[in-house]
Coordinates of N, CA and C in Angstrom, one line a residue:
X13 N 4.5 12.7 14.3 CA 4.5 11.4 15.0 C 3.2 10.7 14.7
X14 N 3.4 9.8 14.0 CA 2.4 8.4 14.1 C 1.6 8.6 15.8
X15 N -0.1 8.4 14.6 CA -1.1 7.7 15.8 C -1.8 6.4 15.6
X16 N -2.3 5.6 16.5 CA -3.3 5.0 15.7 C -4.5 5.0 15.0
X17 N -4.4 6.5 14.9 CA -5.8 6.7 13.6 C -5.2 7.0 12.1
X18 N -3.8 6.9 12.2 CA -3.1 7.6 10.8 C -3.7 7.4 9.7
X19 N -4.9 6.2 9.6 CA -5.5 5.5 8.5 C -7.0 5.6 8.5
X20 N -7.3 6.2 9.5 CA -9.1 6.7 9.2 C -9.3 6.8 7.9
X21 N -8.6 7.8 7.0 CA -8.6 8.7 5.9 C -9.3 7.1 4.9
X22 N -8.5 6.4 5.5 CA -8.3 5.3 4.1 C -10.0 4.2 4.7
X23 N -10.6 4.1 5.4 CA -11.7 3.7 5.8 C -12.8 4.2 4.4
X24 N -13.5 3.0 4.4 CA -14.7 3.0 2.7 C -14.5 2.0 1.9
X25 N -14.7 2.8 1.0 CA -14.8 2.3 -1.0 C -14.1 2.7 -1.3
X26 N -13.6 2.6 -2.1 CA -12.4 3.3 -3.4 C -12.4 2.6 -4.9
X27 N -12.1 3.5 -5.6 CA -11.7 2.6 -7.0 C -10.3 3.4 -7.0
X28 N -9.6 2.2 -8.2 CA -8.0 2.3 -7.9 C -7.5 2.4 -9.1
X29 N -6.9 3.6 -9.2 CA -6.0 3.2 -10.8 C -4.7 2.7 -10.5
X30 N -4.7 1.6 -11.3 CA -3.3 1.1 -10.8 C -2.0 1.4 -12.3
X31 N -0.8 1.5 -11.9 CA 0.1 1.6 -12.5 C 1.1 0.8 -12.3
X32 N 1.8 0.1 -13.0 CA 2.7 -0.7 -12.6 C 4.0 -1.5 -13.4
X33 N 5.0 -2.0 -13.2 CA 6.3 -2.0 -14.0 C 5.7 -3.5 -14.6
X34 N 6.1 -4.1 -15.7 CA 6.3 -5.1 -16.1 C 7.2 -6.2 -15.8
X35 N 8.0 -5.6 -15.3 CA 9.6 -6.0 -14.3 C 9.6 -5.0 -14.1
X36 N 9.4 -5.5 -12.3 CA 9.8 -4.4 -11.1 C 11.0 -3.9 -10.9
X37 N 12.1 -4.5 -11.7 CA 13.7 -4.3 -11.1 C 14.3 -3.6 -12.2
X38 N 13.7 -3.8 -13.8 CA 14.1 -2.9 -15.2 C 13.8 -1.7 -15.3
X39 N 14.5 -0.8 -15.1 CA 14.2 0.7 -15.3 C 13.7 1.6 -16.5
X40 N 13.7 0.2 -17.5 CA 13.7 0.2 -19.3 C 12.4 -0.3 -19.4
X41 N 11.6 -0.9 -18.4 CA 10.4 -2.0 -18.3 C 9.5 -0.7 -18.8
X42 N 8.1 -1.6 -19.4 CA 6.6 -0.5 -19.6 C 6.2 -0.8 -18.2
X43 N 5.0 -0.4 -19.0 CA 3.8 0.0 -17.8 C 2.5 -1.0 -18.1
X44 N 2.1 -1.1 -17.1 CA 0.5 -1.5 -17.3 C -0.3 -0.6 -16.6
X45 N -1.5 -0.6 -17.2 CA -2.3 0.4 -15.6 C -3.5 -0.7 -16.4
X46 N -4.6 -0.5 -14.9 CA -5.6 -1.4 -14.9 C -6.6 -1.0 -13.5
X47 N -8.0 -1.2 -13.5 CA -8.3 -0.5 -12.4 C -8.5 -1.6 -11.2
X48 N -9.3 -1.0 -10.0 CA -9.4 -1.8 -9.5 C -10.7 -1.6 -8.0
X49 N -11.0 -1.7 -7.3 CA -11.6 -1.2 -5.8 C -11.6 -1.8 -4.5
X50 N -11.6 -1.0 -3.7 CA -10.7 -1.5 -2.5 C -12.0 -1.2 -1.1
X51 N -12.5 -1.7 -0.5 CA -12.8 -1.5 0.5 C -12.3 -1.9 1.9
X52 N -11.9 -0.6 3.1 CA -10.8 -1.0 3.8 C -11.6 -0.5 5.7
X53 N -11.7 -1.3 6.0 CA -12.7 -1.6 7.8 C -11.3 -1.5 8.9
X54 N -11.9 -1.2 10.4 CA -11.1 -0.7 11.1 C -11.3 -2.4 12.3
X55 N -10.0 -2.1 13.0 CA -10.2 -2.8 13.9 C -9.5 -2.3 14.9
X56 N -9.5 -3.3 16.4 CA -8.7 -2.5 17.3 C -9.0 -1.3 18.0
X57 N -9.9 -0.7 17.5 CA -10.5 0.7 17.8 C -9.9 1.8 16.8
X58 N -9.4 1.3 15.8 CA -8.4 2.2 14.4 C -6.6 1.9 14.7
X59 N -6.6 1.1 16.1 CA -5.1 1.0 15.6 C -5.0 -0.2 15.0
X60 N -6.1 -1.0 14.0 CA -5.5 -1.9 13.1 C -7.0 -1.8 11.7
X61 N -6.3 -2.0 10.6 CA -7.2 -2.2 9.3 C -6.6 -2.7 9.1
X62 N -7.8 -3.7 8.0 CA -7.5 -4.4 6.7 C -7.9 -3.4 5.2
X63 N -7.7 -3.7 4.4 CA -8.3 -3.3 3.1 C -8.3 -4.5 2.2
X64 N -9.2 -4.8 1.5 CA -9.5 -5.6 0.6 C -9.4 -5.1 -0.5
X65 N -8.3 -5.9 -1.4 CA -8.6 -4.9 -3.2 C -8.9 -6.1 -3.7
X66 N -10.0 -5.5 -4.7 CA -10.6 -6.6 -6.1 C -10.5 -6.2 -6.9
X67 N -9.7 -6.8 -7.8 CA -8.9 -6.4 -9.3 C -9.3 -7.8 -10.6
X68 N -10.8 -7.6 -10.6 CA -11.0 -8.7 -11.7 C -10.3 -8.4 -13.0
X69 N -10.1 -7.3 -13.5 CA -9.5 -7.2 -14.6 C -8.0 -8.0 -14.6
X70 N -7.3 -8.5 -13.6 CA -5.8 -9.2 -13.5 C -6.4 -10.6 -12.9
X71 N -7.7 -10.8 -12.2 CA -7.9 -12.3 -11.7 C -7.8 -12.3 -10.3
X72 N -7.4 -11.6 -9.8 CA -7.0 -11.3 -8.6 C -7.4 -10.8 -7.4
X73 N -7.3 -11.3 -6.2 CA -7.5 -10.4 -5.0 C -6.2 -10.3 -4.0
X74 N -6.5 -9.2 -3.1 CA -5.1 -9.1 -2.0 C -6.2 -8.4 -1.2
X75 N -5.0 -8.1 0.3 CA -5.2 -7.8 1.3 C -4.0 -7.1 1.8
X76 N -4.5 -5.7 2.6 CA -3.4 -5.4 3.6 C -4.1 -5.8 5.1
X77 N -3.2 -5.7 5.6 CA -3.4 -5.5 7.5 C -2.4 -4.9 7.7
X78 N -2.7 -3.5 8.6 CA -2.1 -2.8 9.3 C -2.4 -2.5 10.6
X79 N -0.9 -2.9 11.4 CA -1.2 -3.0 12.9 C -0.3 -1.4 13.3
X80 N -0.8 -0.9 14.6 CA 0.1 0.3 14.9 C 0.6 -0.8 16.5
X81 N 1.7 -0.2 16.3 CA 2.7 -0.4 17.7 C 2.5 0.5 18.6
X82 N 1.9 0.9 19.6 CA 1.9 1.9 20.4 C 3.5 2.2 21.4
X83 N 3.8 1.2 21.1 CA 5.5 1.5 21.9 C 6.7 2.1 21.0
X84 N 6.1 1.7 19.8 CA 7.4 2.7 18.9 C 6.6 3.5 17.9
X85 N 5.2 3.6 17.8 CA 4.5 4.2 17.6 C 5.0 4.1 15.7
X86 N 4.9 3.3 15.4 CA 4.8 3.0 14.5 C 3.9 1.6 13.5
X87 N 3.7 1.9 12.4 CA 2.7 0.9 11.7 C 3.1 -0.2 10.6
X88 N 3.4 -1.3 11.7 CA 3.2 -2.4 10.0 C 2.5 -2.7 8.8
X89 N 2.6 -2.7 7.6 CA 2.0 -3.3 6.6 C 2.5 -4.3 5.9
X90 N 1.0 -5.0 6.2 CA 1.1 -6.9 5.9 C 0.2 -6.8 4.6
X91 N 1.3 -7.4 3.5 CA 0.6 -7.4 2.5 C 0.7 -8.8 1.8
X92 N -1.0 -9.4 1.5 CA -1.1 -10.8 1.0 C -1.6 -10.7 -0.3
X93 N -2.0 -11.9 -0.8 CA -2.8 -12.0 -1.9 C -3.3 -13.6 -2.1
X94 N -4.5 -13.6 -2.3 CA -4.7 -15.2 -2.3 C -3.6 -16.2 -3.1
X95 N -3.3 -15.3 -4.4 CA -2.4 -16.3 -5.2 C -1.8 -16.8 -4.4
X96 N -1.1 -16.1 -3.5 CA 0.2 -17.0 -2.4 C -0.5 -17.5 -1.0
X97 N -1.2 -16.7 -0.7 CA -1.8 -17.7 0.6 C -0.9 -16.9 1.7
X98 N 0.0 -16.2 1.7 CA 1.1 -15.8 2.9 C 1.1 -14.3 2.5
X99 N 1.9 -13.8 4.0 CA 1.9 -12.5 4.2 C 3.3 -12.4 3.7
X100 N 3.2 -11.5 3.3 CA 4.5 -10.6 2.2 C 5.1 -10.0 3.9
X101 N 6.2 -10.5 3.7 CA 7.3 -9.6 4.7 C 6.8 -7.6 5.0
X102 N 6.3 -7.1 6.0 CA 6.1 -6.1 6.1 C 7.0 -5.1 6.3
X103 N 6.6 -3.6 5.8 CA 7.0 -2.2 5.7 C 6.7 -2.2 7.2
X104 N 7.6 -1.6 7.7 CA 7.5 -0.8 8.7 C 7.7 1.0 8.8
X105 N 7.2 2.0 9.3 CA 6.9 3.2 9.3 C 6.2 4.1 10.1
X106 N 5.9 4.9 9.5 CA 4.9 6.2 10.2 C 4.9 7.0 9.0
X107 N 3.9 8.2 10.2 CA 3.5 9.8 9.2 C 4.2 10.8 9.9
X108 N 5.0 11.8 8.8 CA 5.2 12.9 9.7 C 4.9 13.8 9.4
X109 N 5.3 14.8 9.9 CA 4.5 16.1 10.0 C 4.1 17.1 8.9
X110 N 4.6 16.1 7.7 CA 3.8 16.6 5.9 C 2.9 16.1 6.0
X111 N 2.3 15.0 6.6 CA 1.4 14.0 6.1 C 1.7 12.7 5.4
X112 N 2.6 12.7 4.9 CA 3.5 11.6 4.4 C 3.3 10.2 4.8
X113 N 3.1 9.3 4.5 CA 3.4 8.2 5.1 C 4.6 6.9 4.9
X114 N 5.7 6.9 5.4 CA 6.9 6.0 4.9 C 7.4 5.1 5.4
X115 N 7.5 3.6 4.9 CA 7.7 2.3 5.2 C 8.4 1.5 4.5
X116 N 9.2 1.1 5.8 CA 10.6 0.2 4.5 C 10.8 -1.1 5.2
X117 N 10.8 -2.1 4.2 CA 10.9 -3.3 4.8 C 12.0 -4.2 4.0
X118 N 12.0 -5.4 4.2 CA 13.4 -6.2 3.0 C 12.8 -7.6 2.5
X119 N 12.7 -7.4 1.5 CA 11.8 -8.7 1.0 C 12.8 -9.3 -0.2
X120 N 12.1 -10.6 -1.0 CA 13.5 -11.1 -2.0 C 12.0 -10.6 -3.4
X121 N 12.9 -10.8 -4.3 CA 11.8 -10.5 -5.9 C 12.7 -11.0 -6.8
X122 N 12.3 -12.1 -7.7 CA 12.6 -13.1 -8.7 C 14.2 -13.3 -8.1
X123 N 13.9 -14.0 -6.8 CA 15.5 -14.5 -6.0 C 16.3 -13.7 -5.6
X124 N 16.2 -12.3 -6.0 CA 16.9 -11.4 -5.4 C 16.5 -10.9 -4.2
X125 N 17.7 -10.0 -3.3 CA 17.4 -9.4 -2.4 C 17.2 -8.1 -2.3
X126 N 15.8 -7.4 -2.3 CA 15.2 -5.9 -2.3 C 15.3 -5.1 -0.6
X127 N 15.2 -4.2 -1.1 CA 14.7 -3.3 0.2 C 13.5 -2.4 -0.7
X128 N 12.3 -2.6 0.5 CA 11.4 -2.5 0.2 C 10.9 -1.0 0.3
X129 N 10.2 0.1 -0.1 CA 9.7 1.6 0.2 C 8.3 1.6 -0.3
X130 N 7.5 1.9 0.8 CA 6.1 2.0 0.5 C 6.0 3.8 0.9
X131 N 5.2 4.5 0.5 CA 5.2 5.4 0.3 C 3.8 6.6 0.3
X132 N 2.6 6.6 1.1 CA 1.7 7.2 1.3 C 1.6 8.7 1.1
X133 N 0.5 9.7 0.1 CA 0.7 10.9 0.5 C -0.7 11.6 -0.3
X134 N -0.7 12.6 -0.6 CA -1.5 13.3 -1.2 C -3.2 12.7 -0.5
X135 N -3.0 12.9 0.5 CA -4.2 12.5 1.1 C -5.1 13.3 1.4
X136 N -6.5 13.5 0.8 CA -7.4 13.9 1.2 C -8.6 13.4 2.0
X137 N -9.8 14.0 2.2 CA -10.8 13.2 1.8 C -11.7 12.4 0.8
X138 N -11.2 12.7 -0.2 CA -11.8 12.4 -1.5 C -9.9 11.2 -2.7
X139 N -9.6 11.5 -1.8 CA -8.1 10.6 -3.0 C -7.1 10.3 -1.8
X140 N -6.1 9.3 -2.3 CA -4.8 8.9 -1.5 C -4.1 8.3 -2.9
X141 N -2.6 8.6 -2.7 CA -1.8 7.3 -3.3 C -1.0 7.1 -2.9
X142 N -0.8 5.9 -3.4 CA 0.0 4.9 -2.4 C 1.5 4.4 -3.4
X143 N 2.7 4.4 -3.2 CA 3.7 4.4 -4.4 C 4.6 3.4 -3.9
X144 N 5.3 1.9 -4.7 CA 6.1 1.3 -4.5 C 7.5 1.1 -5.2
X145 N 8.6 1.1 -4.3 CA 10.0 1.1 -4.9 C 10.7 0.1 -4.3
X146 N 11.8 -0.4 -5.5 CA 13.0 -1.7 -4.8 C 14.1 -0.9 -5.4
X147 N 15.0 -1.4 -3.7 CA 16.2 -0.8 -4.2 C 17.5 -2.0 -4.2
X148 N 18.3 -2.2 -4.8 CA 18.8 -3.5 -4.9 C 20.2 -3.2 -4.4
X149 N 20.4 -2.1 -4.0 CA 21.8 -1.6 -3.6 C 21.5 -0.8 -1.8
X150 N 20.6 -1.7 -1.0 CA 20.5 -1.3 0.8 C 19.9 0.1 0.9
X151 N 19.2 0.8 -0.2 CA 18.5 2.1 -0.2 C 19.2 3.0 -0.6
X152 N 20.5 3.4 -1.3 CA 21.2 4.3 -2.0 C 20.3 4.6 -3.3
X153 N 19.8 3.9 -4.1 CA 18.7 4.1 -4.8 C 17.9 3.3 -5.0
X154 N 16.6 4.1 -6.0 CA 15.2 3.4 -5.8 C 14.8 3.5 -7.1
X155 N 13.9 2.5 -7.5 CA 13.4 2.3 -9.0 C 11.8 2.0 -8.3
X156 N 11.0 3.1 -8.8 CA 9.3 2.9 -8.5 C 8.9 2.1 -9.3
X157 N 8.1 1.4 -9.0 CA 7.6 0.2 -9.8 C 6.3 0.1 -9.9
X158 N 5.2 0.7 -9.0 CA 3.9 0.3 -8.7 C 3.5 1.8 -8.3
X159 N 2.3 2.2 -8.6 CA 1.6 3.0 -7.5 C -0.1 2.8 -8.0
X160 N -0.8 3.3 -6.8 CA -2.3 3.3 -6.9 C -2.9 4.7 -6.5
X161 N -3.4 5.2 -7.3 CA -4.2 6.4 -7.1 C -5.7 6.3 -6.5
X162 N -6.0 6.4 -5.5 CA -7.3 6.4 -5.1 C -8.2 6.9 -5.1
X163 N -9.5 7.0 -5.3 CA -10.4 7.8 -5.3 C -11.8 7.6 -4.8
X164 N -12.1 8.1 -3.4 CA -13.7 7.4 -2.8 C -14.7 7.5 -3.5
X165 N -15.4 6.2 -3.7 CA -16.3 5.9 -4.6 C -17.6 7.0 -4.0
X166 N -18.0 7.3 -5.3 CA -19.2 8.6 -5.1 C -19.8 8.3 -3.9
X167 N -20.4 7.0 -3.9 CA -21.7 6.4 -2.9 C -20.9 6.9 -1.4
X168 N -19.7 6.4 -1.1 CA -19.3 6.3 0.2 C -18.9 8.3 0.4
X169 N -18.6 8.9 -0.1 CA -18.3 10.4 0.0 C -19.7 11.2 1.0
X170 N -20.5 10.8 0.9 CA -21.2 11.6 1.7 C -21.3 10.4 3.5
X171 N -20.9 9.8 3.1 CA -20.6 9.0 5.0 C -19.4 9.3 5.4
X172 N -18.6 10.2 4.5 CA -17.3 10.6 5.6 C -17.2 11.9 6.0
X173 N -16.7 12.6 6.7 CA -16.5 13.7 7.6 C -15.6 14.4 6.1

């Protein structure tokens, strides 16, 4: 069951390998990978963070915010990026008792309509990744499109437990 600390883990620095589809919906699509770093602060008392990712190599910055619900005990993820100025329609989710973390929301992608899967796991204190899928058929299947591999930047490793 989801708490609102589910995301301590993810508090710091990080650098990010990123991996990602060329077209998110082509199963035939390449890849790009590119890196990137993320620093991510608590709010709320840990039932809400942001993270900041800086990805000069694409031009780019984004943002998450994640709120926890304490009544359904679960956690939104708001995900922006300056390009657009707006919050991307959020995953909603939890962790369960792998460690896991899973969030599905329904957003559109080049006019289509998706169902969204966000995907947390392999979490330590030293790495997280984080994996994205659209399914165009209401979640009977999924095509990954995105994921980021984490890794706490040397400096910040000796400030965490």
């Amino acid at each position: 069951m989801s708490t609102a600390r589910d995301f301590d883990f993810f508090l710091g620095d990080w650098d990010v390998a990123h991996r990602r589809r060329l077209d998110f919906l082509d199963p035939a699509s390449g890849w790009e990978e590119f890196g990137a770093t993320s620093h991510c602060w608590s709010l709320f008392g840990g039932a809400a963070n942001i993270d900041e990712l800086h990805v000069p190599v694409q031009g780019w910055t984004a943002l998450t915010l994640r709120l926890f619900e304490p009544e359904t005990r679960q956690w939104s993820l708001n995900w922006a990026t300056e390009r657009t100025g707006r919050l991307f329609p959020p995953t909603i989710g939890a962790f369960g008792p792998d460690g896991r973390g899973v969030f599905h929301g329904d957003d559109t992608h080049d006019g289509k309509d998706v169902r969204v899967r966000f995907v947390w796991s392999g979490i330590s204190a030293t790495t997280a990744h984080w994996e994205q899928a659209f399914s165009l058929d209401g979640g009977n299947t999924w095509l990954t499109n995105w994921s980021m591999a984490f890794t706490r930047r040397a400096a910040d490793r000796s400030e965490r437990p």
